[in-house]
Coordinates of C-alpha atoms and ligand atoms in Angstrom, one line a residue:
M1 CA 0.0 0.0 0.1
N2 CA 1.3 3.4 -1.0
Q3 CA 0.4 5.6 1.8
E4 CA 1.2 8.8 0.0
Q5 CA -1.1 7.7 -3.0
I6 CA -3.9 7.0 -0.6
Q7 CA -3.6 10.4 1.1
K8 CA -3.9 12.1 -2.4
L9 CA -7.1 10.1 -3.4
V10 CA -8.7 10.7 0.0
K11 CA -8.2 14.5 -0.3
S12 CA -9.6 14.2 -3.9
L13 CA -12.5 12.2 -2.5
L14 CA -13.1 14.9 0.2
I15 CA -13.3 17.6 -2.5
E16 CA -15.7 15.6 -4.6
I17 CA -18.2 15.2 -1.9
G18 CA -18.4 18.7 -1.3
E19 CA -15.7 19.2 1.6
D20 CA -13.0 21.6 2.2
P21 CA -9.9 19.3 2.7
N22 CA -8.2 22.2 4.3
R23 CA -10.6 23.1 7.3
E24 CA -9.1 22.3 10.4
G25 CA -11.1 19.1 11.1
L26 CA -10.1 17.6 7.9
A27 CA -6.4 18.7 7.6
E28 CA -5.1 15.2 9.0
T29 CA -7.8 13.2 7.6
P30 CA -6.1 11.8 4.6
E31 CA -3.2 10.8 6.7
R32 CA -5.3 9.2 9.2
V33 CA -7.3 7.3 6.6
A34 CA -4.2 6.0 4.9
K35 CA -2.8 4.9 8.2
S36 CA -6.1 3.1 9.2
Y37 CA -6.2 1.4 5.8
G38 CA -3.0 -0.1 6.6
K39 CA -4.6 -2.1 9.5
I40 CA -8.1 -2.5 8.0
F41 CA -6.8 -3.9 4.7
G42 CA -3.8 -5.5 6.3
G43 CA -5.2 -9.0 5.6
Y44 CA -3.9 -8.7 1.9
N45 CA -0.4 -9.1 3.2
E46 CA -0.8 -11.9 5.5
N47 CA -0.7 -15.9 4.8
P48 CA -2.8 -17.8 7.2
K49 CA -0.1 -20.5 6.8
D50 CA 2.3 -18.2 8.6
I51 CA -0.1 -17.5 11.5
V52 CA -1.6 -20.9 12.2
T53 CA 0.6 -23.0 14.6
V54 CA -0.5 -26.7 14.4
F55 CA 0.1 -29.3 17.2
D56 CA -0.3 -33.1 17.5
N57 CA -4.0 -33.5 19.1
E58 CA -2.3 -36.1 21.7
G59 CA -5.5 -38.3 21.6
Y60 CA -8.3 -35.3 21.8
D61 CA -10.9 -36.0 19.2
E62 CA -13.8 -34.3 20.4
M63 CA -15.2 -30.9 19.1
V64 CA -13.2 -27.9 19.7
I65 CA -15.0 -24.7 19.4
S66 CA -14.0 -21.0 19.5
K67 CA -17.2 -18.8 19.6
N68 CA -17.8 -15.1 19.7
I69 CA -14.7 -13.9 17.9
E70 CA -15.3 -10.4 17.2
F71 CA -14.5 -9.3 13.8
Y72 CA -14.6 -6.0 11.6
S73 CA -14.4 -6.1 7.8
F74 CA -15.6 -4.0 4.9
C75 CA -18.1 -5.0 2.2
E76 CA -16.7 -5.1 -1.2
H77 CA -20.0 -3.5 -2.7
H78 CA -19.9 -0.2 -0.9
M79 CA -16.7 -0.2 1.1
L80 CA -18.7 0.1 4.3
P81 CA -17.9 -1.8 7.5
F82 CA -19.7 -4.9 8.5
H83 CA -19.0 -6.5 11.9
G84 CA -20.1 -9.1 14.1
R85 CA -19.1 -12.4 15.5
A86 CA -17.7 -15.6 14.2
H87 CA -18.2 -19.1 15.7
V88 CA -15.5 -21.7 14.5
G89 CA -15.5 -25.3 15.5
Y90 CA -13.8 -28.5 14.2
I91 CA -13.4 -32.1 15.1
P92 CA -9.7 -32.9 15.1
G93 CA -8.0 -35.5 13.0
E94 CA -4.2 -35.9 13.8
K95 CA -3.8 -32.1 14.2
I96 CA -5.0 -29.2 16.3
I97 CA -4.6 -25.6 16.2
G98 CA -3.8 -23.2 19.1
L99 CA -7.2 -21.5 20.0
S100 CA -5.7 -18.0 20.2
K101 CA -5.0 -18.4 16.4
M102 CA -8.7 -18.8 15.6
P103 CA -9.4 -14.8 15.8
R104 CA -6.0 -14.4 14.1
L105 CA -7.4 -16.4 11.2
V106 CA -10.7 -14.8 11.0
D107 CA -8.8 -11.4 10.9
V108 CA -6.7 -12.5 8.1
F109 CA -9.7 -12.8 5.9
A110 CA -11.9 -10.1 7.6
R111 CA -9.2 -7.5 6.9
R112 CA -9.6 -7.3 3.1
L113 CA -12.8 -6.2 1.1
Q114 CA -15.2 -9.1 1.4
N115 CA -18.7 -10.5 1.3
Q116 CA -19.8 -12.4 4.4
E117 CA -20.6 -15.6 2.4
R118 CA -16.8 -15.6 1.2
L119 CA -15.4 -14.9 4.5
T120 CA -17.3 -17.6 6.1
K121 CA -16.2 -20.0 3.3
Q122 CA -12.6 -18.9 3.4
V123 CA -12.3 -19.5 7.3
A124 CA -13.9 -23.2 7.0
D125 CA -11.6 -23.9 3.8
T126 CA -8.6 -22.8 5.3
L127 CA -9.0 -24.8 8.6
T128 CA -9.9 -27.9 6.6
E129 CA -6.6 -27.4 4.5
L130 CA -4.4 -26.7 7.5
L131 CA -5.6 -29.2 9.9
E132 CA -7.4 -32.0 7.8
P133 CA -9.8 -32.3 10.4
K134 CA -12.8 -34.7 10.5
G135 CA -15.1 -31.7 9.9
V136 CA -15.4 -27.9 10.3
G137 CA -18.3 -25.7 11.0
V138 CA -18.3 -21.7 10.8
V139 CA -21.2 -19.7 11.5
I140 CA -21.0 -15.9 11.2
E141 CA -23.3 -13.2 12.3
A142 CA -23.0 -9.6 11.3
Q143 CA -24.4 -6.3 10.6
H144 CA -23.9 -4.5 7.5
M145 CA -23.6 -0.6 7.6
C146 CA -24.4 -0.5 4.1
M147 CA -27.9 -1.7 5.1
Q148 CA -28.1 0.3 8.2
A149 CA -26.8 3.6 6.9
R150 CA -28.2 4.0 3.4
G151 CA -32.0 4.4 4.8
V152 CA -32.8 0.8 3.6
N153 CA -34.7 0.6 6.9
K154 CA -33.1 -2.4 8.2
Q155 CA -31.1 -0.9 11.3
H156 CA -31.8 -3.8 13.3
S157 CA -31.4 -6.8 10.8
S158 CA -28.4 -8.9 11.0
M159 CA -27.2 -11.5 8.5
T160 CA -26.2 -15.2 9.3
T161 CA -23.9 -17.4 7.2
S162 CA -22.6 -20.9 7.7
S163 CA -20.3 -23.3 6.0
F164 CA -20.1 -27.0 7.1
T165 CA -17.7 -29.6 5.9
G166 CA -17.2 -33.3 6.7
G167 CA -18.9 -34.5 9.9
F168 CA -20.7 -31.0 10.3
K169 CA -22.1 -31.6 6.9
K170 CA -23.1 -35.2 7.0
N171 CA -24.1 -35.9 10.4
M172 CA -27.1 -33.9 11.9
A173 CA -26.2 -34.8 15.5
T174 CA -22.8 -33.3 15.0
R175 CA -24.4 -30.0 13.4
T176 CA -26.8 -29.9 16.0
E177 CA -24.3 -30.2 18.9
F178 CA -22.2 -27.4 17.3
L179 CA -25.2 -25.2 17.1
N180 CA -26.4 -25.8 20.6
L181 CA -22.9 -25.0 22.0
I182 CA -22.5 -21.7 20.0
N183 CA -25.9 -20.5 21.1
S184 CA -25.5 -21.6 25.0
Ligands
ZN1 ZN1 -22.5 -3.4 1.1

């Protein structure tokens, strides 16, 4: 990301929406936006394989769940924020992942322009690829500012997406156990 170029673009944008980029409150805005984009869109420079540490399961073969992972992303249609919670579960094969890495994994994909469906699937697919588990379940609930702020009159609606693989897809009891645990 070229910070200087982003600053220039933000300044042009301010002018186009009818602002005076030189007034006091906006003087530092292009710089702030450019800096925040480094974080908000930092996921483009991250590879999940570098983040996820994988361990031997040491005989543990029951469902592992990390729930209520808060995340912030930007919708690719409007470049407006959507945010919510991700619930991620899997049944280990030979390998397990450090629990603290689950939120990091969600962030790698959330910190890009996204749609919620793809974000959900990318988390599930990446866990499947890295852990070769017996199944993965991912549920994401989020509120989209593009729906709330544009006067579509859906201020309180949220959207839920899910992705299931392996045992979570084939076995209804497994899926129900997961859904009960994330809703408890
Ligand atoms: Zn949108």
